[in-house]
Amino acid sequence: MAWWKFLRPSGASQFDVANAHTVELTKRHPMVSLSKQGAAVGNLRINLSWQMRTSDTGGWNKQGAGGLLSRGMHLFKPEIVQAAGPAMVNVDLDLACMYELADGTKGVVQPLGNFLGDLNEAPYIKLSGDDRFGGTSGETMHINFDKRDEFVRLLVFVYIYDGTPAFDRTHAMVTLFPSSGPRIEIPLSEREPQARSCAVVLIENRKGELIVRREVRYVYGFQAEIDRLYGWGLQWGRGYKTKV
């Protein structure tokens, strides 16, 4: 039996990638079932990393990154930052996750506001911290799938907190590491020069089956715009990170 089965949006085709070490979700093959693979248990690790070009004519410097957002009635929204010019690209990418739980609780895990979550208590999602300057490991989020029955849906997204809106000059990658089977990669390869946010992947609990679906939907606003697109219904306000 194959461990992993890709599904077309219609569910018409399945793909045997049992021997793969890495699987990439694409527009053509956007979904995979963690439950059918046996990976809907333990901790799912999610990592955001990127390569950032320091100038329009310079080379690429390897960076890592990511996490963001707010919670409850006081979720945060960063201030718009104007680009300083084409010669310098300075981007602070954040990795975030909106969640909806079975008891109706909704919120977000993100570095902004220090809403880093909890792995053993609701929302059963934990962010490693805020990496503002990049690194070899980037930022990492863990989701406790031993509590999978508590989840209705999870939306993982990336946000440019500070610096130039530069998804077009930032090669970002979100990678999911399930408890078993190959890792799942979702590259943010579309060039959207003015976008500030990107909804990357939606994880849904469909009658007990955990489905991962590629989204990669760029938006030109902040968290509230992603919320509106997916109908989360949270309330948002402006927030800032502490100076370092």
PDB file of C-alpha atoms in Angstrom:
ATOM      1  CA  MET A   1       0.000   0.000   0.000  1.00  0.00           C
ATOM      2  CA  ALA A   2       1.243   3.479  -0.803  1.00  0.00           C
ATOM      3  CA  TRP A   3       1.845   5.712   2.181  1.00  0.00           C
ATOM      4  CA  TRP A   4       0.922   8.919   0.406  1.00  0.00           C
ATOM      5  CA  LYS A   5      -1.823   9.586  -2.103  1.00  0.00           C
ATOM      6  CA  PHE A   6      -2.126  12.888  -3.924  1.00  0.00           C
ATOM      7  CA  LEU A   7      -5.622  13.982  -4.835  1.00  0.00           C
ATOM      8  CA  ARG A   8      -6.725  16.233  -7.642  1.00  0.00           C
ATOM      9  CA  PRO A   9      -9.320  18.819  -6.548  1.00  0.00           C
ATOM     10  CA  SER A  10     -11.946  16.462  -7.994  1.00  0.00           C
ATOM     11  CA  GLY A  11     -10.459  13.499  -6.144  1.00  0.00           C
ATOM     12  CA  ALA A  12     -10.197  11.711  -9.487  1.00  0.00           C
ATOM     13  CA  SER A  13      -6.539  10.704  -9.373  1.00  0.00           C
ATOM     14  CA  GLN A  14      -4.162   9.354  -6.749  1.00  0.00           C
ATOM     15  CA  PHE A  15      -0.380   9.177  -6.895  1.00  0.00           C
ATOM     16  CA  ASP A  16       1.959   6.647  -5.329  1.00  0.00           C
ATOM     17  CA  VAL A  17       4.926   8.448  -3.775  1.00  0.00           C
ATOM     18  CA  ALA A  18       5.692   5.925  -1.048  1.00  0.00           C
ATOM     19  CA  ASN A  19       9.423   6.059  -1.749  1.00  0.00           C
ATOM     20  CA  ALA A  20       9.642   9.854  -1.936  1.00  0.00           C
ATOM     21  CA  HIS A  21      11.593  11.813   0.668  1.00  0.00           C
ATOM     22  CA  THR A  22       9.996  15.106  -0.364  1.00  0.00           C
ATOM     23  CA  VAL A  23       6.636  15.884  -1.942  1.00  0.00           C
ATOM     24  CA  GLU A  24       5.789  19.279  -3.435  1.00  0.00           C
ATOM     25  CA  LEU A  25       2.220  20.526  -3.471  1.00  0.00           C
ATOM     26  CA  THR A  26       1.390  22.286  -6.733  1.00  0.00           C
ATOM     27  CA  LYS A  27      -1.627  23.833  -8.452  1.00  0.00           C
ATOM     28  CA  ARG A  28      -2.129  20.563 -10.313  1.00  0.00           C
ATOM     29  CA  HIS A  29      -1.701  18.323  -7.269  1.00  0.00           C
ATOM     30  CA  PRO A  30      -2.638  20.511  -4.281  1.00  0.00           C
ATOM     31  CA  MET A  31      -3.811  18.026  -1.631  1.00  0.00           C
ATOM     32  CA  VAL A  32      -2.608  15.142   0.469  1.00  0.00           C
ATOM     33  CA  SER A  33      -4.177  13.147   3.322  1.00  0.00           C
ATOM     34  CA  LEU A  34      -2.113  12.877   6.501  1.00  0.00           C
ATOM     35  CA  SER A  35      -4.533  10.302   7.880  1.00  0.00           C
ATOM     36  CA  LYS A  36      -4.122   7.887   4.978  1.00  0.00           C
ATOM     37  CA  GLN A  37      -0.359   8.142   5.411  1.00  0.00           C
ATOM     38  CA  GLY A  38      -0.621   7.435   9.141  1.00  0.00           C
ATOM     39  CA  ALA A  39       0.859  10.844   9.948  1.00  0.00           C
ATOM     40  CA  ALA A  40      -2.170  12.312  11.764  1.00  0.00           C
ATOM     41  CA  VAL A  41      -0.509  11.617  15.125  1.00  0.00           C
ATOM     42  CA  GLY A  42       2.366  13.120  17.070  1.00  0.00           C
ATOM     43  CA  ASN A  43       3.743  16.545  16.239  1.00  0.00           C
ATOM     44  CA  LEU A  44       3.629  18.115  12.811  1.00  0.00           C
ATOM     45  CA  ARG A  45       6.595  20.464  12.392  1.00  0.00           C
ATOM     46  CA  ILE A  46       6.243  23.439  10.045  1.00  0.00           C
ATOM     47  CA  ASN A  47       9.228  25.506   8.959  1.00  0.00           C
ATOM     48  CA  LEU A  48       9.542  28.759   7.017  1.00  0.00           C
ATOM     49  CA  SER A  49      12.831  29.600   5.302  1.00  0.00           C
ATOM     50  CA  TRP A  50      13.813  31.954   2.531  1.00  0.00           C
ATOM     51  CA  GLN A  51      16.589  33.339   0.366  1.00  0.00           C
ATOM     52  CA  MET A  52      16.678  37.117   0.260  1.00  0.00           C
ATOM     53  CA  ARG A  53      18.421  39.228  -2.376  1.00  0.00           C
ATOM     54  CA  THR A  54      20.173  42.222  -0.822  1.00  0.00           C
ATOM     55  CA  SER A  55      20.074  44.357  -3.983  1.00  0.00           C
ATOM     56  CA  ASP A  56      18.641  44.340  -7.482  1.00  0.00           C
ATOM     57  CA  THR A  57      22.042  43.456  -8.927  1.00  0.00           C
ATOM     58  CA  GLY A  58      23.623  41.602  -6.028  1.00  0.00           C
ATOM     59  CA  GLY A  59      23.662  37.948  -5.070  1.00  0.00           C
ATOM     60  CA  TRP A  60      21.335  35.953  -2.884  1.00  0.00           C
ATOM     61  CA  ASN A  61      21.955  35.591   0.838  1.00  0.00           C
ATOM     62  CA  LYS A  62      20.473  32.602   2.576  1.00  0.00           C
ATOM     63  CA  GLN A  63      18.046  33.553   5.300  1.00  0.00           C
ATOM     64  CA  GLY A  64      15.532  31.811   7.500  1.00  0.00           C
ATOM     65  CA  ALA A  65      12.388  33.163   9.068  1.00  0.00           C
ATOM     66  CA  GLY A  66       8.976  33.392  10.113  1.00  0.00           C
ATOM     67  CA  GLY A  67       5.860  33.800  12.209  1.00  0.00           C
ATOM     68  CA  LEU A  68       3.038  36.289  13.011  1.00  0.00           C
ATOM     69  CA  LEU A  69      -0.395  37.567  14.065  1.00  0.00           C
ATOM     70  CA  SER A  70      -2.567  38.113  17.187  1.00  0.00           C
ATOM     71  CA  ARG A  71      -5.433  36.633  19.248  1.00  0.00           C
ATOM     72  CA  GLY A  72      -8.861  37.053  20.765  1.00  0.00           C
ATOM     73  CA  MET A  73     -10.361  40.541  20.783  1.00  0.00           C
ATOM     74  CA  HIS A  74      -6.950  42.248  20.611  1.00  0.00           C
ATOM     75  CA  LEU A  75      -5.225  40.780  17.596  1.00  0.00           C
ATOM     76  CA  PHE A  76      -2.595  42.979  16.066  1.00  0.00           C
ATOM     77  CA  LYS A  77      -1.862  44.472  12.690  1.00  0.00           C
ATOM     78  CA  PRO A  78       1.537  45.951  11.776  1.00  0.00           C
ATOM     79  CA  GLU A  79       1.985  49.393  10.345  1.00  0.00           C
ATOM     80  CA  ILE A  80       2.598  49.705   6.602  1.00  0.00           C
ATOM     81  CA  VAL A  81       6.288  50.231   5.886  1.00  0.00           C
ATOM     82  CA  GLN A  82       7.312  52.100   2.754  1.00  0.00           C
ATOM     83  CA  ALA A  83      10.129  50.755   0.623  1.00  0.00           C
ATOM     84  CA  ALA A  84      13.401  52.648   0.995  1.00  0.00           C
ATOM     85  CA  GLY A  85      14.399  52.037  -2.613  1.00  0.00           C
ATOM     86  CA  PRO A  86      15.254  49.287  -5.066  1.00  0.00           C
ATOM     87  CA  ALA A  87      18.895  48.993  -3.982  1.00  0.00           C
ATOM     88  CA  MET A  88      18.110  47.430  -0.593  1.00  0.00           C
ATOM     89  CA  VAL A  89      15.687  44.685   0.374  1.00  0.00           C
ATOM     90  CA  ASN A  90      15.183  44.187   4.109  1.00  0.00           C
ATOM     91  CA  VAL A  91      12.329  41.823   4.922  1.00  0.00           C
ATOM     92  CA  ASP A  92      11.073  40.405   8.219  1.00  0.00           C
ATOM     93  CA  LEU A  93       8.941  37.397   7.290  1.00  0.00           C
ATOM     94  CA  ASP A  94       6.710  35.820   9.911  1.00  0.00           C
ATOM     95  CA  LEU A  95       5.040  32.411  10.060  1.00  0.00           C
ATOM     96  CA  ALA A  96       1.544  32.321  11.555  1.00  0.00           C
ATOM     97  CA  CYS A  97      -1.451  30.043  11.973  1.00  0.00           C
ATOM     98  CA  MET A  98      -5.130  30.891  12.391  1.00  0.00           C
ATOM     99  CA  TYR A  99      -6.994  28.111  14.163  1.00  0.00           C
ATOM    100  CA  GLU A 100     -10.567  27.022  14.705  1.00  0.00           C
ATOM    101  CA  LEU A 101     -11.184  24.411  17.401  1.00  0.00           C
ATOM    102  CA  ALA A 102     -14.051  21.986  17.877  1.00  0.00           C
ATOM    103  CA  ASP A 103     -15.407  23.973  20.846  1.00  0.00           C
ATOM    104  CA  GLY A 104     -15.759  27.066  18.645  1.00  0.00           C
ATOM    105  CA  THR A 105     -12.605  28.809  19.824  1.00  0.00           C
ATOM    106  CA  LYS A 106     -10.828  30.826  17.143  1.00  0.00           C
ATOM    107  CA  GLY A 107      -7.527  32.667  17.287  1.00  0.00           C
ATOM    108  CA  VAL A 108      -4.030  32.931  15.944  1.00  0.00           C
ATOM    109  CA  VAL A 109      -0.481  31.906  16.876  1.00  0.00           C
ATOM    110  CA  GLN A 110       2.203  34.435  15.886  1.00  0.00           C
ATOM    111  CA  PRO A 111       5.312  36.301  17.080  1.00  0.00           C
ATOM    112  CA  LEU A 112       3.545  39.681  16.932  1.00  0.00           C
ATOM    113  CA  GLY A 113       2.155  40.254  20.400  1.00  0.00           C
ATOM    114  CA  ASN A 114       4.131  37.248  21.641  1.00  0.00           C
ATOM    115  CA  PHE A 115       1.186  34.914  20.996  1.00  0.00           C
ATOM    116  CA  LEU A 116       3.338  31.812  20.731  1.00  0.00           C
ATOM    117  CA  GLY A 117       0.684  29.269  21.699  1.00  0.00           C
ATOM    118  CA  ASP A 118       0.941  26.063  23.719  1.00  0.00           C
ATOM    119  CA  LEU A 119       1.533  22.497  22.557  1.00  0.00           C
ATOM    120  CA  ASN A 120      -0.116  20.648  25.449  1.00  0.00           C
ATOM    121  CA  GLU A 121      -2.999  23.030  26.109  1.00  0.00           C
ATOM    122  CA  ALA A 122      -5.369  24.763  23.690  1.00  0.00           C
ATOM    123  CA  PRO A 123      -4.707  25.720  20.930  1.00  0.00           C
ATOM    124  CA  TYR A 124      -2.202  22.777  20.795  1.00  0.00           C
ATOM    125  CA  ILE A 125       0.030  24.838  18.479  1.00  0.00           C
ATOM    126  CA  LYS A 126       3.411  26.232  19.501  1.00  0.00           C
ATOM    127  CA  LEU A 127       5.687  28.672  17.693  1.00  0.00           C
ATOM    128  CA  SER A 128       9.393  28.462  18.461  1.00  0.00           C
ATOM    129  CA  GLY A 129       9.794  32.239  18.558  1.00  0.00           C
ATOM    130  CA  ASP A 130      10.469  35.202  16.319  1.00  0.00           C
ATOM    131  CA  ASP A 131      13.495  35.140  14.026  1.00  0.00           C
ATOM    132  CA  ARG A 132      13.802  38.690  12.692  1.00  0.00           C
ATOM    133  CA  PHE A 133      17.152  38.377  10.996  1.00  0.00           C
ATOM    134  CA  GLY A 134      17.090  34.960   9.396  1.00  0.00           C
ATOM    135  CA  GLY A 135      19.156  31.903  10.142  1.00  0.00           C
ATOM    136  CA  THR A 136      19.909  28.386   9.059  1.00  0.00           C
ATOM    137  CA  SER A 137      16.780  26.948  10.699  1.00  0.00           C
ATOM    138  CA  GLY A 138      14.281  29.777  10.229  1.00  0.00           C
ATOM    139  CA  GLU A 139      11.202  29.786  12.446  1.00  0.00           C
ATOM    140  CA  THR A 140       9.408  26.606  13.376  1.00  0.00           C
ATOM    141  CA  MET A 141       5.860  25.828  14.471  1.00  0.00           C
ATOM    142  CA  HIS A 142       4.632  22.557  15.994  1.00  0.00           C
ATOM    143  CA  ILE A 143       1.066  21.221  15.924  1.00  0.00           C
ATOM    144  CA  ASN A 144       0.023  18.470  18.341  1.00  0.00           C
ATOM    145  CA  PHE A 145      -1.949  15.990  16.239  1.00  0.00           C
ATOM    146  CA  ASP A 146      -2.497  13.760  19.252  1.00  0.00           C
ATOM    147  CA  LYS A 147      -5.216  16.391  19.808  1.00  0.00           C
ATOM    148  CA  ARG A 148      -6.410  16.139  16.200  1.00  0.00           C
ATOM    149  CA  ASP A 149     -10.062  15.762  17.228  1.00  0.00           C
ATOM    150  CA  GLU A 150      -9.839  19.254  18.734  1.00  0.00           C
ATOM    151  CA  PHE A 151      -9.081  20.849  15.348  1.00  0.00           C
ATOM    152  CA  VAL A 152     -11.633  21.966  12.770  1.00  0.00           C
ATOM    153  CA  ARG A 153      -9.260  23.875  10.484  1.00  0.00           C
ATOM    154  CA  LEU A 154      -5.843  25.498  10.553  1.00  0.00           C
ATOM    155  CA  LEU A 155      -4.621  28.141   8.116  1.00  0.00           C
ATOM    156  CA  VAL A 156      -0.849  28.539   7.904  1.00  0.00           C
ATOM    157  CA  PHE A 157       0.259  31.801   6.340  1.00  0.00           C
ATOM    158  CA  VAL A 158       3.286  34.057   5.880  1.00  0.00           C
ATOM    159  CA  TYR A 159       3.373  37.781   6.455  1.00  0.00           C
ATOM    160  CA  ILE A 160       5.889  40.544   5.761  1.00  0.00           C
ATOM    161  CA  TYR A 161       5.905  42.376   9.080  1.00  0.00           C
ATOM    162  CA  ASP A 162       8.606  44.897   8.288  1.00  0.00           C
ATOM    163  CA  GLY A 163      10.546  46.048   5.257  1.00  0.00           C
ATOM    164  CA  THR A 164       9.829  46.234   1.550  1.00  0.00           C
ATOM    165  CA  PRO A 165       6.840  44.290   0.166  1.00  0.00           C
ATOM    166  CA  ALA A 166       9.181  41.947  -1.674  1.00  0.00           C
ATOM    167  CA  PHE A 167       7.683  38.518  -2.251  1.00  0.00           C
ATOM    168  CA  ASP A 168       8.914  39.012  -5.819  1.00  0.00           C
ATOM    169  CA  ARG A 169      12.520  39.216  -4.564  1.00  0.00           C
ATOM    170  CA  THR A 170      12.251  36.746  -1.686  1.00  0.00           C
ATOM    171  CA  HIS A 171      12.377  33.008  -2.423  1.00  0.00           C
ATOM    172  CA  ALA A 172      10.365  31.585   0.473  1.00  0.00           C
ATOM    173  CA  MET A 173       9.548  27.960   1.243  1.00  0.00           C
ATOM    174  CA  VAL A 174       7.140  26.475   3.775  1.00  0.00           C
ATOM    175  CA  THR A 175       7.935  22.854   4.645  1.00  0.00           C
ATOM    176  CA  LEU A 176       5.778  20.444   6.645  1.00  0.00           C
ATOM    177  CA  PHE A 177       7.480  17.553   8.455  1.00  0.00           C
ATOM    178  CA  PRO A 178       4.846  14.938   9.423  1.00  0.00           C
ATOM    179  CA  SER A 179       5.494  12.272  12.045  1.00  0.00           C
ATOM    180  CA  SER A 180       5.932   9.732   9.233  1.00  0.00           C
ATOM    181  CA  GLY A 181       6.284   9.756   5.476  1.00  0.00           C
ATOM    182  CA  PRO A 182       7.934  12.356   3.241  1.00  0.00           C
ATOM    183  CA  ARG A 183       8.120  16.021   4.059  1.00  0.00           C
ATOM    184  CA  ILE A 184       5.758  18.348   2.197  1.00  0.00           C
ATOM    185  CA  GLU A 185       7.087  21.480   0.482  1.00  0.00           C
ATOM    186  CA  ILE A 186       5.058  24.496  -0.619  1.00  0.00           C
ATOM    187  CA  PRO A 187       7.260  27.038  -2.426  1.00  0.00           C
ATOM    188  CA  LEU A 188       6.063  30.639  -2.604  1.00  0.00           C
ATOM    189  CA  SER A 189       7.284  31.028  -6.153  1.00  0.00           C
ATOM    190  CA  GLU A 190       4.667  33.336  -7.669  1.00  0.00           C
ATOM    191  CA  ARG A 191       5.964  36.851  -8.106  1.00  0.00           C
ATOM    192  CA  GLU A 192       3.619  39.248  -6.330  1.00  0.00           C
ATOM    193  CA  PRO A 193       5.680  42.423  -5.812  1.00  0.00           C
ATOM    194  CA  GLN A 194       3.109  44.366  -3.757  1.00  0.00           C
ATOM    195  CA  ALA A 195       1.693  41.532  -1.641  1.00  0.00           C
ATOM    196  CA  ARG A 196       2.185  41.734   2.124  1.00  0.00           C
ATOM    197  CA  SER A 197       0.682  38.355   3.080  1.00  0.00           C
ATOM    198  CA  CYS A 198       0.238  34.873   1.672  1.00  0.00           C
ATOM    199  CA  ALA A 199      -2.177  32.158   2.812  1.00  0.00           C
ATOM    200  CA  VAL A 200       0.021  29.094   2.274  1.00  0.00           C
ATOM    201  CA  VAL A 201      -1.727  25.912   3.366  1.00  0.00           C
ATOM    202  CA  LEU A 202      -5.067  24.901   4.881  1.00  0.00           C
ATOM    203  CA  ILE A 203      -5.312  21.840   7.143  1.00  0.00           C
ATOM    204  CA  GLU A 204      -8.873  20.601   7.622  1.00  0.00           C
ATOM    205  CA  ASN A 205     -10.415  17.873   9.731  1.00  0.00           C
ATOM    206  CA  ARG A 206     -12.910  16.240   7.353  1.00  0.00           C
ATOM    207  CA  LYS A 207     -14.886  13.718   9.391  1.00  0.00           C
ATOM    208  CA  GLY A 208     -11.761  12.603  11.189  1.00  0.00           C
ATOM    209  CA  GLU A 209      -9.453  12.724   8.166  1.00  0.00           C
ATOM    210  CA  LEU A 210      -6.745  15.406   8.195  1.00  0.00           C
ATOM    211  CA  ILE A 211      -6.324  16.920   4.732  1.00  0.00           C
ATOM    212  CA  VAL A 212      -3.492  19.288   3.780  1.00  0.00           C
ATOM    213  CA  ARG A 213      -4.374  21.622   0.909  1.00  0.00           C
ATOM    214  CA  ARG A 214      -2.108  24.081  -0.862  1.00  0.00           C
ATOM    215  CA  GLU A 215      -3.520  27.613  -1.006  1.00  0.00           C
ATOM    216  CA  VAL A 216      -0.700  30.081  -1.905  1.00  0.00           C
ATOM    217  CA  ARG A 217      -3.097  33.028  -2.083  1.00  0.00           C
ATOM    218  CA  TYR A 218      -1.341  36.393  -1.957  1.00  0.00           C
ATOM    219  CA  VAL A 219      -3.110  39.419  -0.516  1.00  0.00           C
ATOM    220  CA  TYR A 220      -2.109  43.063  -0.512  1.00  0.00           C
ATOM    221  CA  GLY A 221      -3.312  43.856   2.979  1.00  0.00           C
ATOM    222  CA  PHE A 222      -2.804  42.512   6.451  1.00  0.00           C
ATOM    223  CA  GLN A 223      -4.170  39.708   8.606  1.00  0.00           C
ATOM    224  CA  ALA A 224      -7.701  41.091   8.464  1.00  0.00           C
ATOM    225  CA  GLU A 225      -7.790  40.540   4.703  1.00  0.00           C
ATOM    226  CA  ILE A 226      -6.801  36.885   5.040  1.00  0.00           C
ATOM    227  CA  ASP A 227      -9.412  36.564   7.798  1.00  0.00           C
ATOM    228  CA  ARG A 228     -12.052  37.990   5.454  1.00  0.00           C
ATOM    229  CA  LEU A 229     -11.099  35.624   2.615  1.00  0.00           C
ATOM    230  CA  TYR A 230     -11.454  32.552   4.841  1.00  0.00           C
ATOM    231  CA  GLY A 231     -14.270  33.746   7.091  1.00  0.00           C
ATOM    232  CA  TRP A 232     -12.537  33.482  10.465  1.00  0.00           C
ATOM    233  CA  GLY A 233     -14.412  36.431  11.982  1.00  0.00           C
ATOM    234  CA  LEU A 234     -11.681  37.671  14.348  1.00  0.00           C
ATOM    235  CA  GLN A 235     -11.275  41.304  15.433  1.00  0.00           C
ATOM    236  CA  TRP A 236      -8.004  43.001  14.537  1.00  0.00           C
ATOM    237  CA  GLY A 237      -6.062  46.018  15.730  1.00  0.00           C
ATOM    238  CA  ARG A 238      -2.649  47.553  15.149  1.00  0.00           C
ATOM    239  CA  GLY A 239       0.350  46.010  16.887  1.00  0.00           C
ATOM    240  CA  TYR A 240       4.125  46.353  16.942  1.00  0.00           C
ATOM    241  CA  LYS A 241       7.129  44.290  17.895  1.00  0.00           C
ATOM    242  CA  THR A 242       9.475  45.492  20.581  1.00  0.00           C
ATOM    243  CA  LYS A 243      12.656  47.154  19.408  1.00  0.00           C
ATOM    244  CA  VAL A 244      15.863  45.103  19.392  1.00  0.00           C
TER     245      VAL A 244
END
